[in-house]
Tab-separated table of N, CA and C in Angstrom:
chain	number	residue	atom	x	y	z
A	151	ALA	N	103.113	107.355	126.764
A	151	ALA	CA	102.078	108.187	126.163
A	151	ALA	C	101.886	109.425	127.026
A	152	ALA	N	101.782	110.544	126.389
A	152	ALA	CA	101.600	111.811	127.107
A	152	ALA	C	100.150	111.962	127.529
A	153	ASP	N	99.985	112.637	128.625
A	153	ASP	CA	98.643	112.936	129.099
A	153	ASP	C	98.020	113.955	128.155
A	154	PRO	N	96.863	113.639	127.530
A	154	PRO	CA	96.273	114.563	126.557
A	154	PRO	C	95.920	115.926	127.133
A	155	VAL	N	95.684	115.980	128.430
A	155	VAL	CA	95.342	117.263	129.034
A	155	VAL	C	96.586	118.132	129.181
A	156	SER	N	97.731	117.527	129.473
A	156	SER	CA	98.936	118.314	129.699
A	156	SER	C	99.606	118.726	128.387
A	157	VAL	N	99.304	118.028	127.279
A	157	VAL	CA	99.891	118.375	125.985
A	157	VAL	C	98.806	119.030	125.138
A	158	LEU	N	98.832	120.332	125.126
A	158	LEU	CA	97.830	121.088	124.377
A	158	LEU	C	98.369	121.427	122.999
A	159	PRO	N	97.483	121.596	122.009
A	159	PRO	CA	97.951	121.997	120.678
A	159	PRO	C	98.778	123.265	120.769
A	160	GLY	N	99.927	123.265	120.109
A	160	GLY	CA	100.804	124.431	120.134
A	160	GLY	C	101.804	124.403	121.270
A	161	SER	N	101.652	123.453	122.201
A	161	SER	CA	102.630	123.380	123.286
A	161	SER	C	103.863	122.635	122.797
A	162	LEU	N	104.943	122.634	123.559
A	162	LEU	CA	106.201	122.018	123.163
A	162	LEU	C	106.050	120.518	122.938
A	163	GLY	N	105.218	119.869	123.695
A	163	GLY	CA	105.043	118.429	123.564
A	163	GLY	C	104.345	118.024	122.280
A	164	GLY	N	103.560	118.892	121.694
A	164	GLY	CA	102.792	118.526	120.510
A	164	GLY	C	103.439	118.934	119.211
A	165	GLY	N	104.600	119.582	119.261
A	165	GLY	CA	105.252	120.075	118.048
A	165	GLY	C	105.633	118.976	117.084
A	166	SER	N	106.212	117.895	117.590
A	166	SER	CA	106.649	116.819	116.699
A	166	SER	C	105.441	116.157	116.049
A	167	TRP	N	104.361	116.027	116.792
A	167	TRP	CA	103.152	115.430	116.217
A	167	TRP	C	102.619	116.302	115.098
A	168	CYS	N	102.603	117.612	115.296
A	168	CYS	CA	102.124	118.538	114.268
A	168	CYS	C	103.004	118.465	113.025
A	169	ASN	N	104.311	118.413	113.233
A	169	ASN	CA	105.227	118.307	112.099
A	169	ASN	C	104.989	117.017	111.333
A	170	GLU	N	104.787	115.928	112.055
A	170	GLU	CA	104.528	114.638	111.406
A	170	GLU	C	103.202	114.693	110.652
A	171	HIS	N	102.216	115.292	111.253
A	171	HIS	CA	100.887	115.438	110.627
A	171	HIS	C	101.007	116.257	109.339
A	172	ASP	N	101.736	117.351	109.390
A	172	ASP	CA	101.939	118.192	108.202
A	172	ASP	C	102.707	117.439	107.119
A	173	ALA	N	103.701	116.666	107.527
A	173	ALA	CA	104.492	115.893	106.570
A	173	ALA	C	103.628	114.843	105.873
A	174	ILE	N	102.762	114.213	106.630
A	174	ILE	CA	101.847	113.220	106.041
A	174	ILE	C	100.932	113.893	105.022
A	175	HIS	N	100.402	115.059	105.355
A	175	HIS	CA	99.518	115.775	104.428
A	175	HIS	C	100.272	116.208	103.169
A	176	GLU	N	101.513	116.620	103.324
A	176	GLU	CA	102.319	116.993	102.154
A	176	GLU	C	102.529	115.785	101.250
A	177	ARG	N	102.830	114.637	101.844
A	177	ARG	CA	103.021	113.413	101.057
A	177	ARG	C	101.726	113.012	100.367
A	178	LEU	N	100.613	113.131	101.072
A	178	LEU	CA	99.313	112.807	100.462
A	178	LEU	C	99.002	113.750	99.304
A	179	ASP	N	99.350	115.022	99.442
A	179	ASP	CA	99.143	115.975	98.352
A	179	ASP	C	99.969	115.596	97.130
A	180	ILE	N	101.213	115.162	97.363
A	180	ILE	CA	102.076	114.741	96.257
A	180	ILE	C	101.499	113.508	95.577
A	181	ILE	N	101.044	112.547	96.378
A	181	ILE	CA	100.455	111.329	95.827
A	181	ILE	C	99.197	111.665	95.033
A	182	GLU	N	98.362	112.552	95.569
A	182	GLU	CA	97.141	112.950	94.870
A	182	GLU	C	97.475	113.583	93.516
A	183	GLU	N	98.472	114.441	93.492
A	183	GLU	CA	98.876	115.088	92.244
A	183	GLU	C	99.365	114.056	91.235
A	184	LYS	N	100.144	113.073	91.701
A	184	LYS	CA	100.636	112.022	90.807
A	184	LYS	C	99.488	111.185	90.261
A	185	VAL	N	98.515	110.876	91.112
A	185	VAL	CA	97.356	110.089	90.672
A	185	VAL	C	96.563	110.863	89.622
A	186	ILE	N	96.350	112.145	89.845
A	186	ILE	CA	95.610	112.966	88.882
A	186	ILE	C	96.341	113.008	87.545
A	187	LYS	N	97.659	113.211	87.581
A	187	LYS	CA	98.443	113.241	86.339
A	187	LYS	C	98.402	111.896	85.632
A	188	THR	N	98.464	110.803	86.392
A	188	THR	CA	98.406	109.466	85.799
A	188	THR	C	97.062	109.230	85.134
A	189	VAL	N	95.989	109.612	85.796
A	189	VAL	CA	94.652	109.444	85.223
A	189	VAL	C	94.516	110.277	83.950
A	190	GLU	N	95.012	111.504	83.970
A	190	GLU	CA	94.948	112.346	82.775
A	190	GLU	C	95.745	111.716	81.634
A	191	HIS	N	96.913	111.167	81.955
A	191	HIS	CA	97.743	110.515	80.936
A	191	HIS	C	97.014	109.296	80.360
A	192	LEU	N	96.419	108.485	81.232
A	192	LEU	CA	95.701	107.299	80.769
A	192	LEU	C	94.487	107.675	79.922
A	193	GLU	N	93.777	108.736	80.303
A	193	GLU	CA	92.649	109.207	79.485
A	193	GLU	C	93.125	109.601	78.099
A	194	SER	N	94.252	110.285	78.036
A	194	SER	CA	94.817	110.690	76.757
A	194	SER	C	95.199	109.475	75.917
A	195	GLU	N	95.816	108.476	76.547
A	195	GLU	CA	96.203	107.252	75.836
A	195	GLU	C	94.979	106.510	75.309
A	196	VAL	N	93.936	106.422	76.123
A	196	VAL	CA	92.711	105.733	75.693
A	196	VAL	C	92.076	106.465	74.518
A	197	LYS	N	92.037	107.796	74.580
A	197	LYS	CA	91.478	108.568	73.471
A	197	LYS	C	92.284	108.333	72.199
A	198	SER	N	93.609	108.297	72.315
A	198	SER	CA	94.463	108.048	71.154
A	198	SER	C	94.193	106.665	70.576
A	199	LEU	N	94.106	105.671	71.449
A	199	LEU	CA	93.833	104.315	70.986
A	199	LEU	C	92.464	104.212	70.324
A	200	LEU	N	91.475	104.872	70.895
A	200	LEU	CA	90.139	104.847	70.294
A	200	LEU	C	90.143	105.527	68.933
A	201	ASN	N	90.908	106.614	68.796
A	201	ASN	CA	91.021	107.274	67.491
A	201	ASN	C	91.683	106.358	66.473
A	202	ILE	N	92.726	105.648	66.889
A	202	ILE	CA	93.404	104.714	65.988
A	202	ILE	C	92.451	103.601	65.567
A	203	ILE	N	91.714	103.063	66.513
A	203	ILE	CA	90.742	102.005	66.203
A	203	ILE	C	89.682	102.529	65.256
A	204	ASN	N	89.203	103.732	65.519
A	204	ASN	CA	88.166	104.333	64.675
A	204	ASN	C	88.679	104.530	63.254
A	205	GLU	N	89.909	105.031	63.122
A	205	GLU	CA	90.494	105.235	61.791
A	205	GLU	C	90.689	103.906	61.073
A	206	THR	N	91.145	102.908	61.802
A	206	THR	CA	91.398	101.594	61.209
A	206	THR	C	90.108	100.949	60.732
A	207	THR	N	89.078	101.013	61.549
A	207	THR	CA	87.824	100.368	61.169
A	207	THR	C	87.089	101.151	60.100
A	208	SER	N	87.292	102.472	60.036
A	208	SER	CA	86.611	103.245	58.994
A	208	SER	C	87.274	103.013	57.637
A	209	ASN	N	88.578	102.721	57.622
A	209	ASN	CA	89.286	102.424	56.378
A	209	ASN	C	89.087	100.981	55.931
A	210	ASN	N	88.805	100.101	56.863
A	210	ASN	CA	88.616	98.680	56.571
A	210	ASN	C	87.314	98.205	57.196
A	211	PRO	N	86.196	98.540	56.604
A	211	PRO	CA	84.931	98.143	57.213
A	211	PRO	C	84.792	96.616	57.245
A	212	ILE	N	84.157	96.149	58.290
A	212	ILE	CA	83.937	94.711	58.457
A	212	ILE	C	82.705	94.325	57.652
A	213	ALA	N	82.888	93.327	56.817
A	213	ALA	CA	81.774	92.864	55.986
A	213	ALA	C	80.743	92.167	56.855
A	214	PRO	N	79.472	92.341	56.520
A	214	PRO	CA	78.421	91.652	57.289
A	214	PRO	C	78.648	90.138	57.253
A	215	GLY	N	78.454	89.487	58.376
A	215	GLY	CA	78.608	88.045	58.463
A	215	GLY	C	80.018	87.598	58.799
A	216	THR	N	80.977	88.525	58.860
A	216	THR	CA	82.349	88.173	59.200
A	216	THR	C	82.406	87.802	60.679
A	217	PRO	N	82.989	86.625	61.016
A	217	PRO	CA	83.083	86.260	62.445
A	217	PRO	C	84.023	87.218	63.172
A	218	LEU	N	83.616	87.623	64.333
A	218	LEU	CA	84.426	88.539	65.133
A	218	LEU	C	85.323	87.743	66.064
A	219	ILE	N	86.519	88.248	66.299
A	219	ILE	CA	87.480	87.608	67.188
A	219	ILE	C	87.570	88.427	68.467
A	220	ASP	N	87.426	87.745	69.585
A	220	ASP	CA	87.552	88.395	70.887
A	220	ASP	C	89.026	88.349	71.292
A	221	ILE	N	89.720	89.477	71.160
A	221	ILE	CA	91.145	89.501	71.460
A	221	ILE	C	91.423	89.463	72.963
A	222	LEU	N	90.398	89.589	73.781
A	222	LEU	CA	90.586	89.612	75.230
A	222	LEU	C	90.243	88.287	75.894
A	223	ASP	N	89.944	87.252	75.107
A	223	ASP	CA	89.534	85.988	75.720
A	223	ASP	C	90.711	85.127	76.158
A	224	GLY	N	91.948	85.570	75.908
A	224	GLY	CA	93.126	84.868	76.376
A	224	GLY	C	93.648	83.809	75.432
A	225	LYS	N	93.018	83.580	74.296
A	225	LYS	CA	93.476	82.576	73.338
A	225	LYS	C	94.479	83.151	72.361
A	226	TYR	N	94.601	84.460	72.294
A	226	TYR	CA	95.461	85.081	71.295
A	226	TYR	C	96.600	85.824	71.944
């Protein structure tokens, strides 16, 4: 381990650390951009699915008293 006093920012000893630090930030920026794009894509998919559900239910209204099926309960 280098002595922190002898290795000052911008000195020859700290160059590799700075490069590694910059590389990590670049990778984090790429990951952040991918996450944002993924979230935007998922929002778009959810909106599309909700529109499809809305269109389907508006064309086929559920009669009062009809038992509802929970498609997320794992039985189907």
